[in-house]
Structures are given as structure tokens and as C-alpha cells.
Amino acid sequence: MTSYRLRSRLEFVVQVLRNPRGGGKRKINKTLDCEILNKKRRHLYMVHNKNNQLCFAICLAQHINPDLTDKQALERGRELQHLAGLTNYTPVALSEVNKFEQIVKCKIVVFCRGYDDRALSPFETVFPKSRNPMFLFLFQNHYYGIITDTEATSTARSTFALVIASLLRSCLQ
């Protein structure tokens, strides 16, 4: 080791460079909800229901049977919503998720952000684990169904679904 004696102050200038081609992924809790919707659109059931509050039930119907047309999913969603004791215009609150789990015998996990925390956190009931759980993303009082790897039609794995699945595994253990 060599040491040097300096008669004047030594000053370092440090500059942080970012990869010009992008690189580095942002964590999910720093990603805006609207960005999640835009970037992960192909991994989500996008329900357009301006005239009713059936987005939760329609996503559930599409999860149960991915081959349904939009019209068939709407009809099945109406049935599920009525079986849960809600009207077409009653939004599904998190406290009512258990009603739908009892109807379809399937674990439902809703990912949403807390009011004071940016972290994406799962909401789940005490319903037991199921073989094919359903994942939903809640944004601005609208539910988006998450297409998991078992439902994906392409060979590419869903990054968003993988993130959600890893969150779910840590929550259910």
C-alpha cells in the first residue's frame, strides 16, 4: 500500500452514468398504476363496463372459462353478481370477495395499493388455498383480471403474472 502526502485539498468529482439503452427495472411499488395497465395490458382481462359495476364478476367469469365471448362473460358475470346478492350497479367491495369465493369455490386475491403506502399489497380472505386461484388488480374502483401462466395462450411467460405469483406465494405461506 502506498500513501501520499498532499499539500492542497484533494477533490473528487463523481458522476453517476445510466445505461443509455435503458436497463434496470423499476420495482412494482414505484410503478404507477396507470403504467401497469398500459405496459401489462396483454396480461390483464380488460373489462369495459361503463354502464354497470360488473367488472369483478365479468373477470371472474372469464377466469372460470377463458373461451367465453365478451357477451357471454357479461351474462355469466350478471349471474354471479346476483348470486352474491348484488345488483348490476352495486360495486364489489373487498369485504364481499368472500361471497364470490363461496360461489365459485376458488381462492380470489385482489392486489391494490394502500392509501398511505405505494406498495402493491394483496387482499385475501381466509378461504382455503385452491388449485387455480384468481388474481385481480384493483385500480380506481375498477377490477382487472390477471391472466396467469396457466391461462396464457402464448409461450412467453407473463412477467406481471410472475411478480403476482411470487407475491402470492409469500402471502400464502
mmCIF file of C-alpha atoms in Angstrom:
data_model
loop_
_atom_site.group_PDB
_atom_site.id
_atom_site.type_symbol
_atom_site.label_atom_id
_atom_site.label_comp_id
_atom_site.label_asym_id
_atom_site.label_seq_id
_atom_site.Cartn_x
_atom_site.Cartn_y
_atom_site.Cartn_z
ATOM 1 C CA MET A 1 0.000 0.000 0.000
ATOM 2 C CA THR A 2 1.310 3.406 -0.945
ATOM 3 C CA SER A 3 0.472 6.618 0.878
ATOM 4 C CA TYR A 4 0.792 10.149 -0.410
ATOM 5 C CA ARG A 5 1.036 13.432 1.397
ATOM 6 C CA LEU A 6 -0.792 16.289 -0.249
ATOM 7 C CA ARG A 7 -0.180 19.969 0.370
ATOM 8 C CA SER A 8 -3.566 21.037 -1.009
ATOM 9 C CA ARG A 9 -7.069 19.660 -0.803
ATOM 10 C CA LEU A 10 -7.914 16.713 -2.970
ATOM 11 C CA GLU A 11 -11.313 16.912 -4.601
ATOM 12 C CA PHE A 12 -13.166 14.059 -6.301
ATOM 13 C CA VAL A 13 -15.904 14.596 -8.832
ATOM 14 C CA VAL A 14 -18.218 11.619 -9.070
ATOM 15 C CA GLN A 15 -20.742 11.277 -11.837
ATOM 16 C CA VAL A 16 -23.329 8.500 -11.999
ATOM 17 C CA LEU A 17 -23.962 7.282 -15.513
ATOM 18 C CA ARG A 18 -27.054 5.424 -16.585
ATOM 19 C CA ASN A 19 -27.104 2.814 -19.275
ATOM 20 C CA PRO A 20 -28.124 4.701 -22.456
ATOM 21 C CA ARG A 21 -30.124 1.690 -23.668
ATOM 22 C CA GLY A 22 -32.369 1.575 -20.635
ATOM 23 C CA GLY A 23 -31.508 -1.257 -18.299
ATOM 24 C CA GLY A 24 -32.539 -1.536 -14.687
ATOM 25 C CA LYS A 25 -36.146 -2.337 -13.900
ATOM 26 C CA ARG A 26 -38.217 -0.287 -11.531
ATOM 27 C CA LYS A 27 -39.775 -2.035 -8.614
ATOM 28 C CA ILE A 28 -43.520 -2.626 -8.760
ATOM 29 C CA ASN A 29 -44.145 -0.229 -5.860
ATOM 30 C CA LYS A 30 -42.529 2.624 -7.802
ATOM 31 C CA THR A 31 -44.522 1.910 -10.947
ATOM 32 C CA LEU A 32 -47.642 3.989 -11.404
ATOM 33 C CA ASP A 33 -50.910 2.080 -11.590
ATOM 34 C CA CYS A 34 -51.715 3.540 -14.996
ATOM 35 C CA GLU A 35 -48.292 2.346 -16.239
ATOM 36 C CA ILE A 36 -49.083 -1.164 -15.035
ATOM 37 C CA LEU A 37 -52.283 -1.041 -17.075
ATOM 38 C CA ASN A 38 -50.547 0.272 -20.187
ATOM 39 C CA LYS A 39 -47.469 -1.947 -20.081
ATOM 40 C CA LYS A 40 -49.122 -5.165 -18.914
ATOM 41 C CA ARG A 41 -52.347 -4.861 -20.902
ATOM 42 C CA ARG A 42 -51.904 -8.205 -22.664
ATOM 43 C CA HIS A 43 -51.723 -9.971 -19.285
ATOM 44 C CA LEU A 44 -54.950 -8.456 -17.980
ATOM 45 C CA TYR A 45 -58.630 -9.014 -18.611
ATOM 46 C CA MET A 46 -59.670 -5.527 -19.703
ATOM 47 C CA VAL A 47 -63.391 -5.199 -18.999
ATOM 48 C CA HIS A 48 -65.085 -2.126 -20.467
ATOM 49 C CA ASN A 49 -68.285 -1.670 -18.494
ATOM 50 C CA LYS A 50 -69.284 1.972 -18.336
ATOM 51 C CA ASN A 51 -72.974 1.265 -17.715
ATOM 52 C CA ASN A 52 -72.662 -1.145 -14.773
ATOM 53 C CA GLN A 53 -70.464 -2.346 -11.911
ATOM 54 C CA LEU A 54 -69.885 -5.889 -13.169
ATOM 55 C CA CYS A 55 -66.112 -5.722 -13.754
ATOM 56 C CA PHE A 56 -65.329 -8.047 -10.813
ATOM 57 C CA ALA A 57 -67.922 -10.636 -11.828
ATOM 58 C CA ILE A 58 -67.003 -10.478 -15.532
ATOM 59 C CA CYS A 59 -63.312 -11.030 -14.703
ATOM 60 C CA LEU A 60 -64.341 -13.968 -12.544
ATOM 61 C CA ALA A 61 -66.442 -15.423 -15.385
ATOM 62 C CA GLN A 62 -63.514 -15.056 -17.804
ATOM 63 C CA HIS A 63 -61.185 -16.726 -15.320
ATOM 64 C CA ILE A 64 -63.528 -19.685 -14.921
ATOM 65 C CA ASN A 65 -63.950 -20.064 -18.680
ATOM 66 C CA PRO A 66 -61.385 -18.127 -20.782
ATOM 67 C CA ASP A 67 -63.160 -19.151 -24.014
ATOM 68 C CA LEU A 68 -66.242 -17.027 -23.294
ATOM 69 C CA THR A 69 -67.051 -14.192 -25.658
ATOM 70 C CA ASP A 70 -67.483 -10.730 -24.146
ATOM 71 C CA LYS A 71 -71.263 -11.053 -24.340
ATOM 72 C CA GLN A 72 -71.234 -14.492 -22.683
ATOM 73 C CA ALA A 73 -68.873 -13.228 -19.962
ATOM 74 C CA LEU A 74 -71.224 -10.299 -19.333
ATOM 75 C CA GLU A 75 -74.203 -12.649 -18.928
ATOM 76 C CA ARG A 76 -72.275 -15.025 -16.656
ATOM 77 C CA GLY A 77 -70.966 -12.035 -14.688
ATOM 78 C CA ARG A 78 -74.530 -10.828 -14.139
ATOM 79 C CA GLU A 79 -75.484 -14.276 -12.825
ATOM 80 C CA LEU A 80 -72.518 -14.335 -10.433
ATOM 81 C CA GLN A 81 -73.242 -10.801 -9.218
ATOM 82 C CA HIS A 82 -76.890 -11.705 -8.499
ATOM 83 C CA LEU A 83 -75.882 -14.955 -6.756
ATOM 84 C CA ALA A 84 -73.705 -12.827 -4.456
ATOM 85 C CA GLY A 85 -76.747 -10.705 -3.611
ATOM 86 C CA LEU A 86 -75.624 -7.619 -5.539
ATOM 87 C CA THR A 87 -77.235 -5.693 -8.369
ATOM 88 C CA ASN A 88 -75.571 -4.805 -11.671
ATOM 89 C CA TYR A 89 -74.938 -1.316 -10.301
ATOM 90 C CA THR A 90 -73.502 -2.286 -6.910
ATOM 91 C CA PRO A 91 -69.696 -2.169 -6.882
ATOM 92 C CA VAL A 92 -67.988 -5.168 -5.294
ATOM 93 C CA ALA A 93 -66.246 -4.130 -2.089
ATOM 94 C CA LEU A 94 -63.266 -6.055 -0.757
ATOM 95 C CA SER A 95 -65.467 -7.227 2.105
ATOM 96 C CA GLU A 96 -67.670 -9.048 -0.436
ATOM 97 C CA VAL A 97 -64.910 -11.065 -2.099
ATOM 98 C CA ASN A 98 -65.698 -13.978 0.219
ATOM 99 C CA LYS A 99 -69.232 -14.253 -1.225
ATOM 100 C CA PHE A 100 -67.789 -14.840 -4.694
ATOM 101 C CA GLU A 101 -65.226 -17.328 -3.359
ATOM 102 C CA GLN A 102 -68.053 -19.349 -1.833
ATOM 103 C CA ILE A 103 -69.997 -19.310 -5.117
ATOM 104 C CA VAL A 104 -67.161 -20.418 -7.407
ATOM 105 C CA LYS A 105 -65.150 -22.414 -4.815
ATOM 106 C CA CYS A 106 -61.959 -20.604 -5.818
ATOM 107 C CA LYS A 107 -59.430 -18.505 -3.888
ATOM 108 C CA ILE A 108 -59.509 -14.855 -5.024
ATOM 109 C CA VAL A 109 -56.622 -12.476 -4.343
ATOM 110 C CA VAL A 110 -57.001 -8.760 -5.090
ATOM 111 C CA PHE A 111 -53.859 -6.657 -5.485
ATOM 112 C CA CYS A 112 -54.258 -2.992 -4.672
ATOM 113 C CA ARG A 113 -52.318 -0.104 -3.242
ATOM 114 C CA GLY A 114 -52.939 1.238 0.235
ATOM 115 C CA TYR A 115 -53.909 4.868 0.730
ATOM 116 C CA ASP A 116 -50.725 5.737 2.596
ATOM 117 C CA ASP A 117 -48.382 3.169 1.054
ATOM 118 C CA ARG A 118 -47.283 2.796 -2.572
ATOM 119 C CA ALA A 119 -46.549 -0.903 -2.168
ATOM 120 C CA LEU A 120 -48.762 -3.244 -4.143
ATOM 121 C CA SER A 121 -50.302 -5.435 -1.481
ATOM 122 C CA PRO A 122 -52.575 -8.458 -1.723
ATOM 123 C CA PHE A 123 -56.002 -8.611 -0.134
ATOM 124 C CA GLU A 124 -57.252 -12.090 0.596
ATOM 125 C CA THR A 125 -59.836 -13.755 2.776
ATOM 126 C CA VAL A 126 -59.495 -16.852 4.941
ATOM 127 C CA PHE A 127 -60.852 -19.001 2.121
ATOM 128 C CA PRO A 128 -58.558 -22.044 1.790
ATOM 129 C CA LYS A 129 -55.978 -22.285 -0.965
ATOM 130 C CA SER A 130 -57.291 -23.581 -4.260
ATOM 131 C CA ARG A 131 -55.617 -25.250 -7.202
ATOM 132 C CA ASN A 132 -56.253 -22.401 -9.624
ATOM 133 C CA PRO A 133 -56.592 -19.144 -7.659
ATOM 134 C CA MET A 134 -57.832 -15.992 -9.322
ATOM 135 C CA PHE A 135 -55.837 -12.766 -9.213
ATOM 136 C CA LEU A 136 -57.326 -9.308 -9.672
ATOM 137 C CA PHE A 137 -55.770 -5.852 -9.856
ATOM 138 C CA LEU A 138 -57.868 -3.025 -8.382
ATOM 139 C CA PHE A 139 -57.280 0.454 -9.802
ATOM 140 C CA GLN A 140 -59.600 3.452 -9.387
ATOM 141 C CA ASN A 141 -62.510 1.262 -8.227
ATOM 142 C CA HIS A 142 -62.234 -0.932 -11.318
ATOM 143 C CA TYR A 143 -61.117 -4.565 -11.278
ATOM 144 C CA TYR A 144 -58.788 -6.050 -13.889
ATOM 145 C CA GLY A 145 -58.344 -9.816 -14.036
ATOM 146 C CA ILE A 146 -54.739 -11.017 -14.164
ATOM 147 C CA ILE A 147 -54.075 -13.752 -16.697
ATOM 148 C CA THR A 148 -51.752 -16.245 -15.034
ATOM 149 C CA ASP A 149 -49.288 -18.529 -16.806
ATOM 150 C CA THR A 150 -51.729 -21.425 -16.905
ATOM 151 C CA GLU A 151 -54.239 -19.248 -18.750
ATOM 152 C CA ALA A 152 -51.778 -17.548 -21.099
ATOM 153 C CA THR A 153 -52.109 -18.602 -24.702
ATOM 154 C CA SER A 154 -48.613 -17.591 -25.773
ATOM 155 C CA THR A 155 -45.424 -19.412 -24.870
ATOM 156 C CA ALA A 156 -43.922 -16.274 -23.368
ATOM 157 C CA ARG A 157 -44.315 -16.171 -19.603
ATOM 158 C CA SER A 158 -46.147 -13.223 -18.132
ATOM 159 C CA THR A 159 -43.733 -11.054 -16.153
ATOM 160 C CA PHE A 160 -46.599 -9.399 -14.350
ATOM 161 C CA ALA A 161 -48.153 -12.760 -13.528
ATOM 162 C CA LEU A 162 -44.784 -13.972 -12.243
ATOM 163 C CA VAL A 163 -44.495 -10.954 -9.945
ATOM 164 C CA ILE A 164 -48.028 -11.508 -8.702
ATOM 165 C CA ALA A 165 -47.451 -15.244 -8.282
ATOM 166 C CA SER A 166 -44.311 -14.645 -6.220
ATOM 167 C CA LEU A 167 -46.193 -12.129 -4.070
ATOM 168 C CA LEU A 168 -48.978 -14.644 -3.636
ATOM 169 C CA ARG A 169 -46.598 -17.450 -2.683
ATOM 170 C CA SER A 170 -45.051 -15.276 0.013
ATOM 171 C CA CYS A 171 -48.502 -14.299 1.315
ATOM 172 C CA LEU A 172 -49.988 -17.783 1.374
ATOM 173 C CA GLN A 173 -47.086 -19.463 3.132
#
